C-alpha cells in the first residue's frame, strides 16, 4: 500500500495521459458504429448502434474503399521490397567491402538523407509533369511515378538503418567464404542475405508502414479516384468542408489502422532500438 | 559447414544477361519514345543511366558499384535531381504564364494575336492541290460570292466561267487545281488547319474544317531582327523586358502573354526579403515555422520525459501503460490528424460540445477561423501525436545513464530534484541532442500536420492571400507552387524551398558534427 502511495503521482500521470490518448480513439470507435454518421456524441454511447458505416464502405460504388486498400497494399509492398533490395545491397557494400570513396560515400548519403524528397515538391511536380508527357504510366498522376520517388529515398534511409544491423553479423563468416573462393556476390546472396533475412523483414515492414502512411506525395500524384491510396482517399472523404462523411471515414480508419497498429506494436522492440541506436552512443 | 551452390557459372551469367537485357530493352524503348515526343533531356538521362548499368554489370567495374548501382540511380534521379532543379528554378521567373521557352512564347503570341477580320468573312471551301502538288483551296466568299483560288503563294480572283461548281454550289474545279478525293480527305491530318494562305494586307485564309475557311488577320507582327512585336492596330512596340515577357515600350505594365521562363536571379530571393507584398507573409510564415517546430519539441519532450521519469520505476501495470501510451505513435498519423480536425469542428465537433457542457464556454469556439486558436489547436494535437515518441527515446536514454552518478549525488545530500536538474537532465539532453534536433527538423517540415489539420488557414482568400496564419514554409511553398492551378509560381516556391534546405541542412550538419557521426567510419 505504501508503495502505491509513493508511486501515486506516477499512476496519476499515466492515467491522465491514458485518458488523453484514448479520447480520440474512443470518439472514432463510437462514431464508426453510430449510424447517424456524426462525430458528435452526446451520450457515452450513441443512440443507434449498427454496422452500417462498415457495410457502406464495401457496398457503395461511389466509395471505392477496397480499391484504395488494394492500391495502398500494392504500393507499400512494392516500395518495401524495392527499398529492402536497394538498401540491403548498399548497406552490404558499405559495411563489408573496402573501397576508395567509401567514407565519402557514407557521409554524402548521410547528408542527403536529411532532405526528404517532398521538400523539393515544386521541382518534383514540374519534373514528373514533364515525364508524364513521355511516359504517362510513370509521370504525374501515376502510381508508377510515385513508386519511383519513394525508391529514390530508399538508399539513404534504409542503408543507414541496415548498416548497423549488418555490422553486428560476425565478419568471420564471410571471410572464410572468401578464402574458399567465393565472390562478393556469392557472399552477398548465399551468406549475408539468409543471415540478415529477419532484419530485412523488419526493415521491409517499417518501410511498408511508412509508405502506407505517406500522404504528401501520394496526394500530389494520385488525383484519380480509382488510383488513390487509403490515405488520400480517406482524406478526400472529410478534407473538404462540404464533405463530412464521418461515419464511413471512421469505419475506414479503423479497418486501415488496426493491422498497422498490430504490426507496429509487435515490432516495438526494433523500432525503439532503431530510434535510439544513433543516440545512445552520445 | 556450408557449400556455395547456385549463382555461379553459366546459370548466374544467363540470369545476369537476362536481367540486364530486360533493362536494356525497356530502357531502349523508353529512349525511343522520349525522342518521339521530342524530349531530348529525358532521353539523354535515360541513356546515361543505361550506359551506367551496362558498364557496372557487364564490364569489369569495381565491385562496390554492383551493389550500389540501383540505389545510386534512384537517389540521383529522384532525390538529387529535384534538389538541383529546385536550386535552378529559384533563379527563374517560372510561373503560370511564364512556363514555356522563348521560341514557344513567340509562336504562341502570334497565334493568340490572330483575330477574324471585322466583317467576319467566311468562305465555302474545297481542298485540293495546285500544279506543283502543294495544298491549294478553291474558295467562295459567303458574303459577296467572289470565287478565289488560294495557294501558298497568294490568292487570285477567278472570273465567272473559269471554274465549275459542284451540286452544292461550291466551286470544285479550275485550271491548275485538283480537288482531293473523299478518300484523300479522310486521310488528311491536322497539317491543313495550320496552313496559311496569304490574302491581302497580311491577313490570310485559314481552313477551319472540311468545307469552311475563314479570314484571319494577325495583329502582332514579330520582327526577329530587333526582337520586338509591333501591333498593327495600335502601333505599339513590345520589347523583351528582361523578365520573361514582351512589354509595351511606352507602358511597362502592358505585357504580352504568354511569357517565357526567364532567368531573373536573384529576384525571387530579393522579392521575399524586400518586396513588401511578399516579405510580410514570408517573415510571418518563417517565424511561425520556427516557433511551431520549437514549441513542438518543447511540449512533446517535456511531457514524454515526465512520463519516462514516472515509468522509470517498475510500478505495477507499467507494461500495460506503456503499450497503451504508445498508441498515438502507432496509429497512422494522417488518420489521427483528420479525426482531430473533425473533433475541433466548430459546429458539430465534440470538443466544443464538451466545453459548453462543462460550462467553460458559452458559445462554440471557431477554432479554425482565428489565428491563435488554430495555432493552439496545432500545438495540442501535435502534443498528442508526439509525446509517445519522446517518451520512448527518453526512457531509453534514462536507462543509459549510470545509476551510480545519482547515488553519489544522493550521498552528497542532493535532493532528488537537485539530482535530476544537475545530473540527469544535462546527461539526458546530451544523449538525446541529435534526436531532438532531428525532431525539430521533422516538425519544421511537418506538412501533414498543417495541411491535414488547418490547411494553413485561417487566411483571407478573398484578398488573395497565399500564406495563412498557420502555414509553415513547406505548406507555403506548396500553396505557391501547386495548390492553385491558375496561379502557380514555381520560381518563388523554389526560392522558399531553398530557405528550408539551408535551415534543415545547417541543423543536420551541426547535429552530425556534434555527435561525430561523420567521423565514425
mmCIF file of N, CA and C in Angstrom, chain B residues 42-82:
data_model
loop_
_atom_site.group_PDB
_atom_site.id
_atom_site.type_symbol
_atom_site.label_atom_id
_atom_site.label_comp_id
_atom_site.label_asym_id
_atom_site.label_seq_id
_atom_site.Cartn_x
_atom_site.Cartn_y
_atom_site.Cartn_z
ATOM 1 N N UNK B 42 15.040 13.966 -71.279
ATOM 2 C CA UNK B 42 14.677 12.685 -70.673
ATOM 3 C C UNK B 42 15.411 11.551 -71.385
ATOM 4 N N UNK B 43 15.465 11.618 -72.710
ATOM 5 C CA UNK B 43 16.164 10.575 -73.462
ATOM 6 C C UNK B 43 17.632 10.528 -73.057
ATOM 7 N N UNK B 44 18.247 11.686 -72.906
ATOM 8 C CA UNK B 44 19.655 11.743 -72.529
ATOM 9 C C UNK B 44 19.900 11.145 -71.161
ATOM 10 N N UNK B 45 19.053 11.511 -70.195
ATOM 11 C CA UNK B 45 19.204 10.977 -68.841
ATOM 12 C C UNK B 45 19.064 9.455 -68.866
ATOM 13 N N UNK B 46 18.060 8.979 -69.598
ATOM 14 C CA UNK B 46 17.861 7.531 -69.689
ATOM 15 C C UNK B 46 19.071 6.840 -70.302
ATOM 16 N N UNK B 47 19.636 7.467 -71.328
ATOM 17 C CA UNK B 47 20.786 6.868 -71.996
ATOM 18 C C UNK B 47 21.957 6.747 -71.036
ATOM 19 N N UNK B 48 22.209 7.811 -70.282
ATOM 20 C CA UNK B 48 23.314 7.779 -69.318
ATOM 21 C C UNK B 48 23.083 6.669 -68.302
ATOM 22 N N UNK B 49 21.834 6.553 -67.817
ATOM 23 C CA UNK B 49 21.536 5.504 -66.835
ATOM 24 C C UNK B 49 21.793 4.122 -67.434
ATOM 25 N N UNK B 50 21.329 3.921 -68.650
ATOM 26 C CA UNK B 50 21.507 2.614 -69.301
ATOM 27 C C UNK B 50 22.983 2.274 -69.472
ATOM 28 N N UNK B 51 23.760 3.248 -69.945
ATOM 29 C CA UNK B 51 25.191 3.013 -70.136
ATOM 30 C C UNK B 51 25.828 2.658 -68.802
ATOM 31 N N UNK B 52 25.443 3.380 -67.764
ATOM 32 C CA UNK B 52 25.992 3.135 -66.427
ATOM 33 C C UNK B 52 25.684 1.706 -65.987
ATOM 34 N N UNK B 53 24.415 1.303 -66.136
ATOM 35 C CA UNK B 53 24.021 -0.036 -65.695
ATOM 36 C C UNK B 53 24.779 -1.109 -66.479
ATOM 37 N N UNK B 54 24.906 -0.925 -67.790
ATOM 38 C CA UNK B 54 25.618 -1.905 -68.600
ATOM 39 C C UNK B 54 27.083 -1.997 -68.215
ATOM 40 N N UNK B 55 27.668 -0.823 -67.987
ATOM 41 C CA UNK B 55 29.078 -0.809 -67.591
ATOM 42 C C UNK B 55 29.247 -1.542 -66.259
ATOM 43 N N UNK B 56 28.349 -1.258 -65.315
ATOM 44 C CA UNK B 56 28.501 -1.845 -63.987
ATOM 45 C C UNK B 56 28.358 -3.362 -64.037
ATOM 46 N N UNK B 57 27.365 -3.856 -64.767
ATOM 47 C CA UNK B 57 27.066 -5.278 -64.648
ATOM 48 C C UNK B 57 27.699 -6.144 -65.732
ATOM 49 N N UNK B 58 28.117 -5.549 -66.839
ATOM 50 C CA UNK B 58 28.669 -6.391 -67.904
ATOM 51 C C UNK B 58 30.170 -6.241 -68.053
ATOM 52 N N UNK B 59 30.714 -5.154 -67.540
ATOM 53 C CA UNK B 59 32.146 -4.948 -67.718
ATOM 54 C C UNK B 59 32.868 -5.021 -66.385
ATOM 55 N N UNK B 60 34.179 -4.926 -66.437
ATOM 56 C CA UNK B 60 34.956 -5.072 -65.218
ATOM 57 C C UNK B 60 34.924 -3.785 -64.393
ATOM 58 N N UNK B 61 33.787 -3.509 -63.817
ATOM 59 C CA UNK B 61 33.672 -2.314 -62.987
ATOM 60 C C UNK B 61 34.043 -2.695 -61.558
ATOM 61 N N UNK B 62 34.383 -1.701 -60.732
ATOM 62 C CA UNK B 62 34.701 -2.014 -59.334
ATOM 63 C C UNK B 62 33.501 -2.697 -58.653
ATOM 64 N N UNK B 63 33.776 -3.712 -57.840
ATOM 65 C CA UNK B 63 32.723 -4.491 -57.210
ATOM 66 C C UNK B 63 31.669 -3.659 -56.458
ATOM 67 N N UNK B 64 32.094 -2.666 -55.664
ATOM 68 C CA UNK B 64 31.068 -1.943 -54.896
ATOM 69 C C UNK B 64 29.943 -1.396 -55.773
ATOM 70 N N UNK B 65 30.279 -1.022 -57.008
ATOM 71 C CA UNK B 65 29.251 -0.468 -57.880
ATOM 72 C C UNK B 65 28.133 -1.470 -58.134
ATOM 73 N N UNK B 66 28.508 -2.754 -58.163
ATOM 74 C CA UNK B 66 27.489 -3.764 -58.432
ATOM 75 C C UNK B 66 26.418 -3.759 -57.332
ATOM 76 N N UNK B 67 26.807 -3.350 -56.148
ATOM 77 C CA UNK B 67 25.845 -3.315 -55.051
ATOM 78 C C UNK B 67 25.177 -1.955 -54.908
ATOM 79 N N UNK B 68 25.890 -0.945 -55.322
ATOM 80 C CA UNK B 68 25.378 0.414 -55.086
ATOM 81 C C UNK B 68 24.599 0.968 -56.269
ATOM 82 N N UNK B 69 24.784 0.370 -57.462
ATOM 83 C CA UNK B 69 24.221 0.985 -58.671
ATOM 84 C C UNK B 69 22.718 1.275 -58.591
ATOM 85 N N UNK B 70 21.871 0.304 -58.192
ATOM 86 C CA UNK B 70 20.435 0.609 -58.198
ATOM 87 C C UNK B 70 20.097 1.785 -57.285
ATOM 88 N N UNK B 71 20.689 1.759 -56.103
ATOM 89 C CA UNK B 71 20.423 2.840 -55.159
ATOM 90 C C UNK B 71 20.911 4.173 -55.688
ATOM 91 N N UNK B 72 22.100 4.163 -56.297
ATOM 92 C CA UNK B 72 22.661 5.416 -56.816
ATOM 93 C C UNK B 72 21.754 5.997 -57.887
ATOM 94 N N UNK B 73 21.269 5.116 -58.801
ATOM 95 C CA UNK B 73 20.428 5.611 -59.892
ATOM 96 C C UNK B 73 19.172 6.295 -59.323
ATOM 97 N N UNK B 74 18.491 5.602 -58.413
ATOM 98 C CA UNK B 74 17.265 6.187 -57.856
ATOM 99 C C UNK B 74 17.553 7.454 -57.070
ATOM 100 N N UNK B 75 18.643 7.403 -56.308
ATOM 101 C CA UNK B 75 18.987 8.563 -55.489
ATOM 102 C C UNK B 75 19.282 9.779 -56.370
ATOM 103 N N UNK B 76 20.061 9.541 -57.423
ATOM 104 C CA UNK B 76 20.422 10.657 -58.299
ATOM 105 C C UNK B 76 19.175 11.228 -58.973
ATOM 106 N N UNK B 77 18.377 10.348 -59.571
ATOM 107 C CA UNK B 77 17.278 10.837 -60.402
ATOM 108 C C UNK B 77 16.143 11.426 -59.571
ATOM 109 N N UNK B 78 15.818 10.791 -58.459
ATOM 110 C CA UNK B 78 14.601 11.219 -57.770
ATOM 111 C C UNK B 78 14.833 11.983 -56.480
ATOM 112 N N UNK B 79 16.073 12.115 -56.059
ATOM 113 C CA UNK B 79 16.332 12.953 -54.884
ATOM 114 C C UNK B 79 17.260 14.107 -55.243
ATOM 115 N N UNK B 80 18.392 13.743 -55.857
ATOM 116 C CA UNK B 80 19.379 14.779 -56.130
ATOM 117 C C UNK B 80 18.927 15.712 -57.252
ATOM 118 N N UNK B 81 18.387 15.132 -58.333
ATOM 119 C CA UNK B 81 17.940 15.977 -59.442
ATOM 120 C C UNK B 81 16.864 16.976 -58.977
ATOM 121 N N UNK B 82 15.838 16.526 -58.225
ATOM 122 C CA UNK B 82 14.860 17.527 -57.753
ATOM 123 C C UNK B 82 15.495 18.634 -56.915
#
